[in-house]
Short mmCIF file of C-alpha atoms in Angstrom, two decimals:
data_model
loop_
_atom_site.label_atom_id
_atom_site.label_comp_id
_atom_site.label_asym_id
_atom_site.label_seq_id
_atom_site.Cartn_x
_atom_site.Cartn_y
_atom_site.Cartn_z
CA MET A 1 -71.23 -4.79 -223.49
CA THR A 2 -70.51 -6.53 -220.18
CA SER A 3 -69.43 -4.15 -217.43
CA ARG A 4 -66.01 -4.81 -215.91
CA ALA A 5 -66.89 -3.08 -212.67
CA PRO A 6 -67.55 -6.39 -210.81
CA PHE A 7 -64.19 -7.72 -212.03
CA TYR A 8 -62.27 -4.68 -210.80
CA PHE A 9 -64.20 -4.74 -207.54
CA ALA A 10 -63.23 -8.39 -207.06
CA LEU A 11 -59.59 -7.47 -207.75
CA PHE A 12 -59.81 -4.69 -205.17
CA VAL A 13 -61.27 -7.08 -202.58
CA LEU A 14 -58.61 -9.69 -203.39
CA ILE A 15 -55.67 -7.32 -203.02
CA THR A 16 -57.15 -5.60 -199.95
CA ALA A 17 -57.77 -8.95 -198.25
CA GLY A 18 -54.20 -10.07 -198.89
CA LEU A 19 -52.70 -6.86 -197.51
CA ALA A 20 -55.08 -6.80 -194.52
CA LEU A 21 -54.28 -10.38 -193.55
CA ALA A 22 -50.55 -9.66 -193.84
CA VAL A 23 -50.86 -6.61 -191.60
CA LEU A 24 -52.91 -8.62 -189.10
CA ARG A 25 -50.25 -11.33 -189.04
CA HIS A 26 -47.56 -8.69 -188.53
CA VAL A 27 -49.43 -7.04 -185.65
CA GLU A 28 -50.69 -10.14 -183.88
CA LEU A 29 -47.73 -12.49 -184.36
CA GLY A 30 -44.99 -9.86 -184.50
CA ILE A 31 -43.54 -11.19 -187.77
CA PRO A 32 -41.20 -8.52 -189.21
CA TRP A 33 -41.63 -7.12 -192.71
CA LEU A 34 -37.93 -7.33 -193.53
CA PRO A 35 -35.55 -10.26 -193.10
CA GLY A 36 -32.75 -9.84 -190.62
CA GLU A 37 -34.58 -7.43 -188.29
CA GLN A 38 -33.28 -7.53 -184.72
CA ARG A 39 -35.14 -6.98 -181.46
CA PRO A 40 -33.63 -6.21 -178.04
CA VAL A 41 -33.80 -8.86 -175.35
CA TRP A 42 -32.83 -8.33 -171.72
CA LEU A 43 -31.22 -11.22 -169.89
CA VAL A 44 -31.81 -10.66 -166.16
CA GLU A 45 -30.13 -12.86 -163.58
CA ALA A 46 -31.21 -12.94 -159.94
CA ARG A 47 -28.54 -14.17 -157.55
CA VAL A 48 -29.55 -15.44 -154.13
CA ASP A 49 -26.82 -15.71 -151.48
CA PHE A 50 -27.26 -17.09 -147.96
CA GLN A 51 -25.50 -19.06 -145.26
CA ALA A 52 -26.82 -22.61 -144.84
CA GLN A 53 -27.26 -23.89 -141.25
CA GLN A 54 -26.60 -27.65 -141.72
CA GLU A 55 -30.26 -28.52 -142.13
CA PRO A 56 -32.84 -28.87 -144.94
CA VAL A 57 -33.04 -25.73 -147.09
CA LEU A 58 -36.05 -24.24 -148.84
CA ALA A 59 -35.49 -20.93 -150.66
CA SER A 60 -38.38 -19.11 -152.33
CA LEU A 61 -37.97 -16.08 -154.62
CA ASN A 62 -40.80 -14.01 -156.02
CA ILE A 63 -40.52 -13.89 -159.86
CA PRO A 64 -42.39 -11.74 -162.39
CA ASP A 65 -45.32 -12.87 -164.48
CA GLN A 66 -45.58 -10.74 -167.66
CA PRO A 67 -44.64 -7.42 -166.01
CA PRO A 68 -46.00 -4.20 -167.59
CA GLY A 69 -44.06 -3.15 -170.67
CA PHE A 70 -42.34 -6.51 -171.08
CA LEU A 71 -43.00 -10.06 -172.21
CA LEU A 72 -41.42 -12.97 -170.37
CA LEU A 73 -39.72 -15.01 -173.08
CA SER A 74 -37.98 -17.74 -171.09
CA GLU A 75 -36.81 -18.55 -167.58
CA GLN A 76 -34.46 -21.07 -166.04
CA ALA A 77 -32.50 -21.83 -162.88
CA ALA A 78 -28.84 -22.76 -162.47
CA SER A 79 -28.21 -24.21 -159.03
CA PRO A 80 -26.40 -27.59 -158.99
CA GLY A 81 -27.47 -29.96 -156.25
CA TYR A 82 -30.81 -28.26 -155.64
CA GLY A 83 -34.25 -29.27 -156.70
CA PHE A 84 -36.06 -26.49 -158.54
CA SER A 85 -39.66 -25.75 -159.42
CA ILE A 86 -41.91 -22.79 -160.16
CA VAL A 87 -45.07 -22.71 -158.07
CA GLU A 88 -48.12 -20.45 -158.31
CA HIS A 89 -50.32 -19.53 -155.39
CA ASP A 90 -53.04 -16.86 -155.36
CA GLY A 91 -51.70 -15.36 -158.57
CA ASN A 92 -48.13 -15.14 -157.29
CA ARG A 93 -45.27 -16.97 -159.00
CA ARG A 94 -42.32 -18.08 -156.95
CA ALA A 95 -39.13 -19.93 -157.79
CA GLU A 96 -38.39 -22.55 -155.14
CA TRP A 97 -35.10 -24.36 -154.49
CA SER A 98 -34.90 -27.27 -152.07
CA LYS A 99 -32.13 -29.45 -150.69
CA ARG A 100 -32.05 -32.11 -147.98
CA PHE A 101 -28.81 -30.89 -146.37
CA ALA A 102 -26.59 -27.87 -146.95
CA GLU A 103 -23.93 -26.03 -145.05
CA GLY A 104 -21.73 -23.02 -145.64
CA PRO A 105 -22.20 -20.27 -148.24
CA GLN A 106 -24.83 -21.05 -150.87
CA THR A 107 -25.54 -19.32 -154.19
CA LEU A 108 -28.65 -19.82 -156.32
CA TYR A 109 -29.34 -18.34 -159.76
CA PHE A 110 -32.54 -17.56 -161.62
CA LYS A 111 -32.42 -16.22 -165.19
CA ALA A 112 -35.21 -14.65 -167.23
CA GLN A 113 -35.32 -13.30 -170.76
CA LEU A 114 -37.55 -10.23 -171.20
CA ILE A 115 -38.47 -8.42 -174.40
CA PRO A 116 -40.00 -4.92 -174.50
CA ASP A 117 -43.72 -4.95 -175.21
CA THR A 118 -45.68 -1.77 -175.84
CA VAL A 119 -49.07 -3.51 -175.96
CA GLY A 120 -49.22 -4.55 -172.33
CA ASP A 121 -52.47 -4.65 -170.39
CA ASP A 122 -52.46 -3.43 -166.80
CA THR A 123 -56.11 -4.35 -166.24
CA PRO A 124 -56.18 -6.94 -163.43
CA GLY A 125 -58.09 -10.14 -163.82
CA GLY A 126 -60.66 -11.29 -161.31
CA PRO A 127 -62.41 -9.07 -158.77
CA ALA A 128 -61.35 -5.47 -158.38
CA PRO A 129 -58.92 -4.87 -155.50
CA VAL A 130 -60.14 -3.08 -152.39
CA ALA A 131 -58.32 -0.85 -149.93
CA LYS A 132 -56.83 -2.65 -146.93
CA PRO A 133 -57.92 -1.55 -143.45
CA VAL A 134 -55.20 0.33 -141.57
CA PHE A 135 -55.03 1.04 -137.83
CA TRP A 136 -53.20 4.09 -136.48
CA GLU A 137 -52.29 5.04 -132.96
CA GLU A 138 -52.25 8.55 -131.67
CA PRO A 139 -50.74 10.99 -132.42
CA GLN A 140 -50.11 9.42 -135.87
CA ALA A 141 -53.85 9.00 -136.48
CA THR A 142 -54.47 12.74 -136.15
CA ALA A 143 -51.47 13.58 -138.33
CA VAL A 144 -52.61 11.19 -141.05
CA ARG A 145 -56.11 12.62 -141.01
CA GLU A 146 -54.87 16.21 -141.37
CA VAL A 147 -52.34 15.42 -144.13
CA LEU A 148 -54.95 13.50 -146.13
CA GLN A 149 -57.41 16.36 -145.69
CA GLN A 150 -54.88 18.78 -147.18
CA ALA A 151 -54.23 16.43 -150.11
CA ARG A 152 -57.98 15.98 -150.78
CA SER A 153 -58.56 19.72 -150.88
CA LYS A 154 -56.08 19.99 -153.78
CA SER A 155 -57.17 16.88 -155.72
CA SER A 156 -60.14 15.50 -157.62
CA ASN A 157 -59.38 11.85 -158.26
CA PRO A 158 -57.14 9.06 -156.93
CA GLU A 159 -54.27 10.02 -159.24
CA SER A 160 -54.18 13.67 -158.22
CA LEU A 161 -54.64 12.74 -154.54
CA THR A 162 -51.59 10.48 -154.78
CA ARG A 163 -49.49 13.21 -156.38
CA GLU A 164 -50.51 15.82 -153.81
CA LEU A 165 -49.85 13.43 -150.94
CA ILE A 166 -46.33 12.73 -152.22
CA LYS A 167 -45.67 16.46 -152.51
CA LEU A 168 -46.82 17.05 -148.93
CA MET A 169 -44.57 14.29 -147.64
CA GLN A 170 -41.39 15.64 -149.22
CA PRO A 171 -38.61 17.10 -147.01
CA GLU A 172 -38.70 20.34 -149.05
CA THR A 173 -42.07 21.18 -147.47
CA PRO A 174 -41.58 20.25 -143.82
CA GLU A 175 -44.57 20.40 -141.53
CA GLN A 176 -45.12 19.16 -138.05
CA ASN A 177 -47.45 16.37 -139.16
CA THR A 178 -45.22 15.06 -141.94
CA THR A 179 -42.14 15.21 -139.72
CA LEU A 180 -43.97 13.16 -137.12
CA LEU A 181 -45.10 10.56 -139.65
CA THR A 182 -41.81 10.12 -141.52
CA SER A 183 -39.51 9.91 -138.52
CA GLY A 184 -38.24 6.35 -138.05
CA THR A 185 -40.70 4.93 -140.59
CA ASN A 186 -40.35 3.28 -144.01
CA TYR A 187 -41.37 6.16 -146.26
CA VAL A 188 -42.84 4.13 -149.17
CA SER A 189 -44.68 1.80 -146.82
CA LEU A 190 -46.08 4.87 -145.06
CA LEU A 191 -47.49 6.23 -148.34
CA GLU A 192 -49.06 2.85 -149.10
CA ARG A 193 -50.78 2.70 -145.71
CA MET A 194 -52.02 6.30 -145.94
CA LEU A 195 -53.54 5.73 -149.40
CA ASN A 196 -55.28 2.56 -148.23
CA HIS A 197 -56.56 4.52 -145.24
CA ALA A 198 -57.95 7.08 -147.73
CA GLY A 199 -59.89 4.30 -149.47
CA ILE A 200 -57.54 3.97 -152.46
CA PRO A 201 -56.15 0.45 -153.03
CA ALA A 202 -52.36 0.83 -152.99
CA ARG A 203 -49.36 -1.46 -153.00
CA ILE A 204 -45.59 -1.35 -153.26
CA ALA A 205 -43.95 -2.64 -156.45
CA ASP A 206 -40.25 -3.36 -156.72
CA GLY A 207 -38.68 -2.28 -160.00
CA LEU A 208 -35.33 -3.07 -161.57
CA GLN A 209 -33.50 -0.48 -163.68
CA LEU A 210 -32.26 -2.22 -166.84
CA GLU A 211 -28.79 -1.07 -167.84
CA ASP A 212 -26.49 -3.03 -170.09
CA ALA A 213 -23.72 -5.05 -168.37
CA ARG A 214 -24.64 -3.96 -164.83
CA ARG A 215 -23.98 -6.25 -161.84
CA ARG A 216 -25.05 -6.44 -158.22
CA GLN A 217 -28.11 -4.22 -158.68
CA THR A 218 -30.97 -4.02 -156.20
CA LEU A 219 -34.67 -3.37 -156.60
CA LYS A 220 -36.13 0.12 -156.25
CA PRO A 221 -39.57 0.66 -154.68
CA PHE A 222 -42.44 2.17 -156.68
CA LEU A 223 -45.93 3.07 -155.53
CA GLN A 224 -48.98 1.67 -157.30
CA ILE A 225 -52.64 2.65 -156.88
CA TYR A 226 -55.82 1.25 -158.39
CA ASN A 227 -58.00 3.96 -159.94
CA GLY A 228 -61.02 1.73 -160.57
CA GLU A 229 -59.82 0.50 -163.97
CA ARG A 230 -56.12 -0.34 -163.77
CA TRP A 231 -53.03 -0.10 -161.64
CA LEU A 232 -51.06 3.13 -162.01
CA THR A 233 -47.39 3.47 -161.07
CA PHE A 234 -45.87 6.50 -159.31
CA ASN A 235 -42.40 7.48 -158.26
CA PRO A 236 -42.78 7.76 -154.48
CA TYR A 237 -40.16 10.52 -154.25
CA THR A 238 -41.09 12.78 -157.17
CA GLY A 239 -44.74 11.96 -157.75
CA ALA A 240 -44.11 11.32 -161.45
CA GLN A 241 -46.83 9.10 -162.88
CA GLY A 242 -46.04 6.24 -165.22
CA LEU A 243 -43.41 3.56 -165.39
CA PRO A 244 -40.03 4.95 -166.49
CA GLU A 245 -38.35 3.48 -169.53
CA HIS A 246 -36.23 0.37 -168.99
CA ILE A 247 -37.84 -0.38 -165.62
CA VAL A 248 -39.16 -3.89 -165.15
CA LEU A 249 -41.47 -4.47 -162.18
CA TRP A 250 -40.08 -7.62 -160.62
CA ARG A 251 -42.58 -7.77 -157.75
CA GLN A 252 -46.06 -6.21 -157.75
CA THR A 253 -47.75 -7.98 -154.86
CA ALA A 254 -47.57 -7.68 -151.11
CA VAL A 255 -45.79 -11.02 -150.70
CA SER A 256 -42.17 -11.14 -149.64
CA LEU A 257 -39.41 -10.98 -152.23
CA LEU A 258 -37.23 -13.73 -150.72
CA ASP A 259 -37.84 -16.38 -148.05
CA VAL A 260 -35.12 -18.79 -146.93
CA MET A 261 -35.73 -21.64 -144.49
CA GLY A 262 -32.63 -23.35 -143.17
CA GLY A 263 -30.37 -20.39 -143.90
CA SER A 264 -29.42 -16.95 -142.67
CA ASP A 265 -27.95 -13.70 -143.99
CA SER A 266 -29.90 -14.07 -147.23
CA GLN A 267 -29.85 -11.43 -149.94
CA VAL A 268 -30.76 -11.15 -153.61
CA THR A 269 -28.97 -9.07 -156.24
CA PHE A 270 -29.51 -8.69 -159.95
CA SER A 271 -27.29 -8.59 -163.02
CA MET A 272 -28.45 -7.83 -166.54
CA LEU A 273 -27.25 -7.93 -170.11
CA ARG A 274 -28.79 -6.46 -173.27
CA GLN A 275 -28.82 -8.80 -176.25
CA THR A 276 -30.26 -8.71 -179.76
CA VAL A 277 -31.95 -11.66 -181.42
CA PRO A 278 -33.68 -12.03 -184.81
CA ALA A 279 -37.20 -10.65 -184.68
CA LEU A 280 -38.45 -13.63 -186.69
CA GLN A 281 -37.14 -16.03 -184.06
CA LEU A 282 -39.04 -14.16 -181.35
CA ALA A 283 -42.19 -14.15 -183.49
CA ARG A 284 -41.98 -17.92 -183.85
CA VAL A 285 -41.69 -18.33 -180.09
CA GLU A 286 -44.55 -15.92 -179.36
CA ALA A 287 -46.78 -17.55 -182.00
CA ASN A 288 -47.15 -20.65 -179.84
CA ASP A 289 -49.05 -18.61 -177.24
CA ASN A 290 -51.00 -16.50 -179.73
CA GLY A 291 -54.50 -17.27 -180.94
CA LEU A 292 -53.40 -16.84 -184.57
CA GLY A 293 -50.39 -19.12 -184.13
CA PHE A 294 -52.14 -21.99 -185.89
CA LEU A 295 -52.04 -19.95 -189.13
CA SER A 296 -48.23 -20.00 -189.15
CA LEU A 297 -46.40 -22.38 -191.47
CA TYR A 298 -43.87 -22.85 -188.68
CA GLN A 299 -46.36 -25.23 -187.08
CA LEU A 300 -45.63 -27.75 -189.85
CA PRO A 301 -42.82 -30.32 -189.65
CA ILE A 302 -39.42 -29.16 -190.91
CA GLU A 303 -39.61 -31.30 -194.05
CA GLU A 304 -42.94 -29.79 -195.09
CA GLN A 305 -41.65 -26.30 -194.29
CA SER A 306 -38.76 -26.77 -196.73
CA MET A 307 -41.16 -27.92 -199.43
CA PHE A 308 -43.54 -24.99 -198.95
CA ARG A 309 -40.67 -22.52 -198.81
CA MET A 310 -39.90 -23.46 -202.42
CA LEU A 311 -43.48 -23.85 -203.63
CA LEU A 312 -44.51 -20.43 -202.34
CA LEU A 313 -41.88 -18.84 -204.59
CA LEU A 314 -43.62 -20.10 -207.73
CA PRO A 315 -46.27 -17.30 -207.81
CA ILE A 316 -43.44 -14.73 -207.91
CA GLY A 317 -41.97 -16.51 -210.94
CA ALA A 318 -45.41 -16.73 -212.53
CA LEU A 319 -45.89 -12.97 -212.09
CA VAL A 320 -42.50 -12.29 -213.71
CA VAL A 321 -43.30 -14.56 -216.67
CA ALA A 322 -46.73 -12.96 -217.16
CA PHE A 323 -45.20 -9.47 -217.14
CA MET A 324 -42.34 -10.40 -219.50
CA ARG A 325 -44.65 -12.09 -222.00
CA ILE A 326 -47.67 -9.77 -221.88
CA VAL A 327 -46.07 -6.36 -221.40
CA ILE A 328 -42.48 -6.79 -222.64
CA GLY A 329 -43.37 -9.33 -225.34
CA ILE A 330 -40.48 -11.78 -224.94
CA ARG A 331 -41.13 -15.09 -226.68
CA THR A 332 -40.37 -18.24 -224.69
CA SER A 333 -40.42 -21.95 -225.39
CA GLY A 334 -43.49 -22.92 -223.46
CA THR A 335 -45.58 -20.71 -221.26
CA PHE A 336 -44.24 -21.41 -217.81
CA MET A 337 -41.17 -23.49 -218.56
CA PRO A 338 -38.99 -20.48 -217.47
CA VAL A 339 -40.52 -20.67 -213.98
CA LEU A 340 -39.51 -24.30 -213.56
CA ILE A 341 -36.03 -23.55 -214.88
CA ALA A 342 -35.79 -20.63 -212.43
CA VAL A 343 -36.71 -23.00 -209.57
CA ALA A 344 -33.86 -25.26 -210.71
CA PHE A 345 -31.53 -22.25 -210.77
CA VAL A 346 -32.49 -21.52 -207.14
CA GLN A 347 -31.23 -24.99 -206.23
CA THR A 348 -28.12 -25.07 -208.45
CA SER A 349 -27.17 -21.33 -208.35
CA LEU A 350 -27.28 -19.26 -211.52
CA VAL A 351 -24.03 -19.79 -213.48
CA PRO A 352 -23.72 -23.58 -212.99
CA GLY A 353 -27.43 -23.90 -213.71
CA LEU A 354 -27.13 -21.99 -216.97
CA ILE A 355 -24.17 -24.09 -218.11
CA ALA A 356 -25.95 -27.33 -217.19
CA PHE A 357 -29.20 -26.29 -218.87
CA ILE A 358 -27.51 -25.26 -222.13
CA ALA A 359 -25.45 -28.49 -222.13
CA VAL A 360 -28.50 -30.70 -221.58
CA VAL A 361 -30.57 -28.94 -224.25
CA CYS A 362 -27.75 -28.95 -226.83
CA LEU A 363 -26.99 -32.65 -226.31
CA GLY A 364 -30.70 -33.41 -226.34
CA LEU A 365 -31.16 -31.59 -229.67
CA LEU A 366 -28.34 -33.66 -231.20
CA MET A 367 -29.93 -36.90 -230.05
CA ARG A 368 -33.37 -35.68 -231.12
CA GLY A 369 -31.97 -35.18 -234.61
CA TYR A 370 -31.03 -38.86 -234.71
CA LEU A 371 -34.46 -39.92 -233.39
CA SER A 372 -36.20 -37.92 -236.11
CA ALA A 373 -34.39 -40.02 -238.72
CA LEU A 374 -36.00 -43.13 -237.24
CA ASN A 375 -39.51 -41.80 -237.94
CA LEU A 376 -40.79 -42.77 -234.49
CA LEU A 377 -44.26 -41.97 -233.24
CA LEU A 378 -44.61 -38.89 -231.01
CA VAL A 379 -45.22 -40.84 -227.78
CA SER A 380 -42.23 -43.12 -228.36
CA ARG A 381 -40.05 -40.19 -229.34
CA ILE A 382 -40.90 -38.20 -226.17
CA SER A 383 -40.43 -41.29 -223.99
CA ALA A 384 -37.04 -41.93 -225.54
CA LEU A 385 -36.09 -38.27 -225.02
CA ILE A 386 -36.99 -38.49 -221.33
CA ILE A 387 -34.68 -41.48 -220.90
CA LEU A 388 -31.92 -39.76 -222.84
CA VAL A 389 -32.28 -36.58 -220.76
CA ILE A 390 -31.97 -38.66 -217.60
CA PHE A 391 -28.79 -40.24 -218.96
CA ILE A 392 -27.41 -36.82 -219.89
CA THR A 393 -28.08 -35.29 -216.46
CA THR A 394 -26.66 -38.38 -214.77
CA GLY A 395 -23.53 -38.14 -216.88
CA ILE A 396 -23.11 -34.43 -216.12
CA SER A 397 -23.52 -35.11 -212.39
CA ILE A 398 -20.90 -37.88 -212.42
CA VAL A 399 -18.44 -35.82 -214.45
CA GLY A 400 -18.99 -32.80 -212.21
CA TYR A 401 -18.42 -34.89 -209.09
CA GLN A 402 -15.22 -36.45 -210.47
CA MET A 403 -13.92 -32.99 -211.35
CA GLY A 404 -14.68 -31.72 -207.87
CA PHE A 405 -17.67 -29.54 -208.73
CA ASN A 406 -20.50 -30.12 -206.26
CA THR A 407 -22.89 -28.13 -208.43
CA GLY A 408 -22.71 -30.89 -211.05
CA MET A 409 -24.75 -33.13 -208.79
CA THR A 410 -27.54 -30.55 -208.45
CA VAL A 411 -28.43 -30.85 -212.15
CA THR A 412 -31.00 -33.42 -211.08
CA PHE A 413 -33.19 -30.55 -209.87
CA PHE A 414 -34.05 -29.73 -213.50
CA PRO A 415 -37.56 -30.95 -214.43
CA MET A 416 -36.87 -33.92 -216.71
CA ILE A 417 -40.26 -34.09 -218.39
CA ILE A 418 -40.23 -30.35 -219.13
CA LEU A 419 -36.71 -30.56 -220.53
CA ALA A 420 -37.62 -33.47 -222.78
CA TRP A 421 -40.71 -31.66 -224.06
CA THR A 422 -38.71 -28.45 -224.54
CA ILE A 423 -36.14 -30.31 -226.65
CA GLU A 424 -38.94 -31.84 -228.70
CA ARG A 425 -40.59 -28.45 -229.31
CA MET A 426 -37.30 -26.79 -230.21
CA SER A 427 -36.55 -29.58 -232.65
CA ILE A 428 -39.92 -29.20 -234.36
CA LEU A 429 -39.52 -25.42 -234.36
CA TRP A 430 -36.09 -25.84 -236.00
CA GLU A 431 -37.64 -27.91 -238.77
CA GLU A 432 -40.57 -25.52 -239.31
CA GLU A 433 -39.18 -22.03 -238.58
CA GLY A 434 -35.43 -22.46 -238.73
CA ALA A 435 -32.54 -22.04 -236.29
CA ARG A 436 -33.17 -18.31 -235.81
CA GLU A 437 -36.56 -18.84 -234.17
CA VAL A 438 -35.09 -21.57 -231.96
CA LEU A 439 -32.40 -19.19 -230.75
CA ILE A 440 -34.93 -16.39 -230.14
CA GLN A 441 -37.25 -18.57 -228.05
CA GLY A 442 -34.41 -20.45 -226.37
CA PHE A 443 -32.54 -17.35 -225.23
CA GLY A 444 -35.87 -15.64 -224.46
CA SER A 445 -36.70 -18.53 -222.14
CA LEU A 446 -33.30 -18.29 -220.50
CA PHE A 447 -33.59 -14.52 -220.07
CA VAL A 448 -37.03 -14.78 -218.45
CA ALA A 449 -35.80 -17.66 -216.27
CA VAL A 450 -32.86 -15.55 -215.08
CA VAL A 451 -35.14 -12.59 -214.25
CA ALA A 452 -37.53 -14.93 -212.43
CA TYR A 453 -34.57 -16.47 -210.59
CA LEU A 454 -33.35 -13.04 -209.46
CA ALA A 455 -36.83 -12.20 -208.16
CA MET A 456 -37.34 -15.58 -206.47
CA SER A 457 -33.88 -15.76 -204.89
CA ALA A 458 -34.11 -12.31 -203.28
CA PRO A 459 -34.11 -12.68 -199.47
CA LEU A 460 -37.10 -10.33 -199.20
CA ALA A 461 -39.17 -12.48 -201.59
CA SER A 462 -38.39 -15.66 -199.68
CA HIS A 463 -39.16 -13.97 -196.37
CA LEU A 464 -42.47 -12.44 -197.43
CA THR A 465 -43.84 -15.42 -199.34
CA PHE A 466 -43.21 -17.87 -196.51
CA ASN A 467 -44.10 -15.69 -193.53
CA PHE A 468 -46.99 -13.83 -195.21
CA PRO A 469 -48.51 -16.40 -197.62
CA GLU A 470 -51.66 -14.27 -197.88
CA LEU A 471 -49.65 -11.81 -199.99
CA HIS A 472 -50.11 -14.31 -202.82
CA LEU A 473 -53.66 -12.94 -203.07
CA VAL A 474 -52.04 -9.66 -204.10
CA VAL A 475 -49.88 -11.51 -206.64
CA LEU A 476 -53.01 -13.24 -207.97
CA GLY A 477 -54.75 -9.88 -208.30
CA LEU A 478 -51.80 -8.42 -210.23
CA ILE A 479 -51.71 -11.40 -212.59
CA LEU A 480 -55.45 -11.06 -213.25
CA LEU A 481 -54.92 -7.35 -213.87
CA LEU A 482 -52.17 -8.14 -216.39
CA GLY A 483 -54.65 -10.42 -218.13
CA GLN A 484 -56.72 -7.35 -218.98
CA TYR A 485 -53.86 -5.66 -220.82
CA THR A 486 -54.57 -5.41 -224.56
CA GLY A 487 -52.11 -2.71 -225.57
CA TYR A 488 -48.87 -2.93 -227.53
CA LYS A 489 -46.02 -4.97 -226.19
CA LEU A 490 -42.77 -3.09 -225.78
CA SER A 491 -41.02 -5.38 -228.24
CA GLU A 492 -43.60 -4.43 -230.89
CA LEU A 493 -42.89 -0.71 -230.73
CA ARG A 494 -39.82 -1.13 -232.94
CA ARG A 495 -42.21 -1.70 -235.86
CA PHE A 496 -43.07 2.00 -235.73
CA HIS A 497 -39.45 3.10 -235.98
CA PRO A 498 -39.60 3.64 -239.81
CA MET A 499 -42.39 6.19 -239.29
CA LYS A 500 -39.78 8.64 -238.00
CA ALA A 501 -38.57 9.07 -241.60
CA TYR A 502 -41.95 10.62 -242.53
CA GLU A 503 -42.07 13.09 -239.69
CA PRO A 504 -42.14 16.76 -240.94
#
């Protein structure tokens, strides 16, 4: 006897591959499992105000490039009368506005959409950064040397040295050296210089606290050090390591935040708004920049997408038909005719589709009865039935349109050839088995078609089949597994009902 182990192993591989590919698509492309999922999006607007001096103006604003913890979704400028461009130089991105002549108060806007991203990479590209040389004058040089020596004695790596240095520089622990260093000096810039003097690459990063519907916000300074592998962020006042939640680092380099030529009294403020957008929409946008984006059906033209959206529902209907016939034991007219009828129901909606289907089949059976009296050959009879079915559906569409029912026109979605062949089979079945068998198979076909329609029209089914087409490998595995079922069908169990009379 042939072992079925290879068959079951192949089924396991098939189902596992389908699920693994779906999970990979979900992780890499961000496609949600459920339809209608929403993801937060922050709309951040930078407003630049300055006073023009009646001469050519060039304003340059530092803008983020995929800041840690966020993905830059889109960006745009809104400044009428100004030329705008985004330029990159030495890894820095800047928004530049230009105008030949301007005078009086000027306002420029830059908007960016940011989405939270927990899979960010803080590892810098290119060569590793090095500490910048720093020159100190006395007595600051001696004070810096003594404070750093105290911090080193209580630390073991760049992170702990940074924390200890911040603690020593706090007002709660005043010392002569720290008082000397902090008097009349930018505190965060002082920490940056001291860390670079200690051989630890350090820089100042400007962060923006994201709060819904806030206006006129300014950037807050954060301290960053390079520990040999990645940049680490510290609160320069508390020493807390890590980037707080809802903080976007707008500027992470040593370049200036805002430069204005041809203007004075310049300043930049920020406003922000929290929005929600469909997760699927974001996944489609992100897929264009992802290596697996070419596997998405959204890359196809819209017309082909509509076609595949319907075709990819057919395996769900096939699974329903296989289960209803093999396990439940419902008899249908034709093997997969209910699937095609269910597809027509998806287009026409259920109740109008049922009425139209029953009307077409009943009228077709009446006309088939007349054709049988003519003793035509099978090919001619089927061909004539196809033409008659077309006339019937056309008539129903016209009558439905004249009566104001738009669903009457959607009857044309019914498969004409399948309908004609179904009418022919039912007519032959009527002659051989009687009307009872015709009703059993006819209503069995309708029942299975309705169940398949309910499964295919579910929003979850449409979402999963189109966005995760590899899940059809799982459907294929289940259908093959159903093909191994050799037990009783549920409809056959009623035959054993009389045995209850003989129970003791």
